[in-house]
Amino acid sequence: MVAKTFGSAVSGVAAKLITIEVNVGQGTSFFMVGLPDSAVKESQQRVESALKYFGYRMPRQKVVINLAPADIRKEGSSYDLPIAMGILKASEQVVFPELEQYVIMGELALDGKLRPVKGVLPIAIEARKQGFKGFILPKENAAEASIVNSLDIIGVDSVEEAIKFLEGELPIEPLVTDTRDIFYNSLEHYEFDFTDVQGQENIKRAMEIAATGGHNVIMIGPPGAGKTMLAKRLPSILPPLSLQEALETTKIHSVAGKLGRNASLISQRPFRSPHHTISDVALVGGGGNPQPGEISLSHNGVLFLDELPEFKRTVLEVMRQPLEERKVTISRAKVSVDYPANFMLIASMNPCPCGYYNHPEKECVCGPGIVQRYLNKISGPLLDRIDLHVEVTPVKFDEMTSTRKAESSKSIRERVIKGREKQVIRFAQTPEIYCNAMMPSHLVKEVCQISEAGKALLKTAMERLGLSARAYDRILKVARTIADLALCDEIKVEHLAEAIQYRSLDREGWAG
């Protein structure tokens, strides 16, 4: 007898339907075909042990399992449960009247318990798209899958529960989650707040501008000046995620297995801070079975690179293309997958190896040329993609001990949202662009028009400060964002003057 069950394979952030066909006939051998990897092939031992634990038997006949379509590689242990259901039906040990109406996924323990699996959210989306009645999966993954409505999410603890449910003996209520309620109730819950930061008003201002226009930022300053503290608080002033952005972000974390147990929708912008020893594959994504890297895990959020010059140069260079295209394509001989990578890059660095170059009080002990060599670890093309260069100075004792409460993230965020609203209207005809940082050069000329007085100021600044040509577009984009924050339709001279301040590393002789 041939039995069919349905599972799914995840490729990138999308899922593909997999049909598991089980045939039990004459003979004594066991075959699994359809490009299974080692983990899938090993399911025979797990399935046999789990079925025996609950009093069922593994057929001592010829068992052929086909995972179709046969040209897609099947990976991981999540096919254990659908294979077990198919074997039971094909060997006529049980009757499952509605087996083919469900997508089934789950890893089996030897005692028949179910372990959680990765990529549940894209599988649930695909199951609904294909018109299935429901999705049977480990109970620990049920909250994540229940984000998808119009699909019965049946969470089970063991293979026995799944069998009894499909036989109709054990009714299980589908898990229903009010996604919007969960999403909107947790939008305002931030771990860090700008009210904790005393002083550093100029850096907070730069962060506010960056959040409004989606600009990348690099902070240069001595150790202990508060660079990491400020970076961690940036997500709290970014505009809240939309429901669509939250779904995209959750899908990526689901595929990477980063959601954790009983997790549901991600409702806050991600903040990723990889260590400087990270490899280029871990940052950009890849591997034999391509997985999303840190730049994709920070999609719709912030990627913070602390001590930027300490990162390997090859690691930093792989970011150049994703920063422009806002996605990353991982190509292998037999597969090519796209992962979204629309993130804000926030970097921090010391001005020199000892950390005290340009310090107001402490002496720099670095020899001649060492400062420039340290800064040269960061390539020009990467700096070209960073709009704001901010010098961070240590907080003075009086400011540190002040009892005056600093401005909260909530009030800063309200101004950021108003500034973003102007950009949404401006770029309504170009859906792929929704903030000033994403503007291409031809649009900069159209959107960032300045007065004659502004042109004169910009010319003087470029000549006197020795600003590079690449700084020109960046200054205009940042000036446009400052004008949006001030709710001005035109870029005024004061907006340009402030934007010019944020190009420290473009000044000739800055580290001379």
PDB file of C-alpha atoms in Angstrom, residues 40 58 61 94 96 104 112 114 126 138 140 154 166 179 195 375 381 453 472 495:
ATOM      1  CA  VAL A  40      17.097  12.470   7.032  1.00  0.00           C
ATOM      2  CA  MET A  58       8.293  -1.098  12.104  1.00  0.00           C
ATOM      3  CA  GLN A  61       8.888  -5.874   4.730  1.00  0.00           C
ATOM      4  CA  VAL A  94      -3.824   2.751  11.786  1.00  0.00           C
ATOM      5  CA  PHE A  96      -5.927   8.274   9.146  1.00  0.00           C
ATOM      6  CA  ILE A 104       3.387  17.543   9.304  1.00  0.00           C
ATOM      7  CA  GLY A 112       8.587   9.279  20.865  1.00  0.00           C
ATOM      8  CA  LEU A 114       8.853  15.694  19.753  1.00  0.00           C
ATOM      9  CA  GLU A 126       3.324  27.851   2.420  1.00  0.00           C
ATOM     10  CA  PRO A 138       5.930  20.159  18.012  1.00  0.00           C
ATOM     11  CA  GLU A 140       7.118  24.333  21.346  1.00  0.00           C
ATOM     12  CA  ILE A 154      -1.995  21.557  16.060  1.00  0.00           C
ATOM     13  CA  LEU A 166      -5.268  11.940  13.178  1.00  0.00           C
ATOM     14  CA  THR A 179      -1.116  38.517  16.294  1.00  0.00           C
ATOM     15  CA  THR A 195      17.062  58.639  29.480  1.00  0.00           C
ATOM     16  CA  LEU A 375      42.506  54.357  10.147  1.00  0.00           C
ATOM     17  CA  PRO A 381      34.634  52.335  -0.358  1.00  0.00           C
ATOM     18  CA  ALA A 453      24.014  80.840  -0.099  1.00  0.00           C
ATOM     19  CA  TYR A 472      29.192  65.966  -1.343  1.00  0.00           C
ATOM     20  CA  HIS A 495      20.854  72.491   7.953  1.00  0.00           C
TER      21      HIS A 495
END
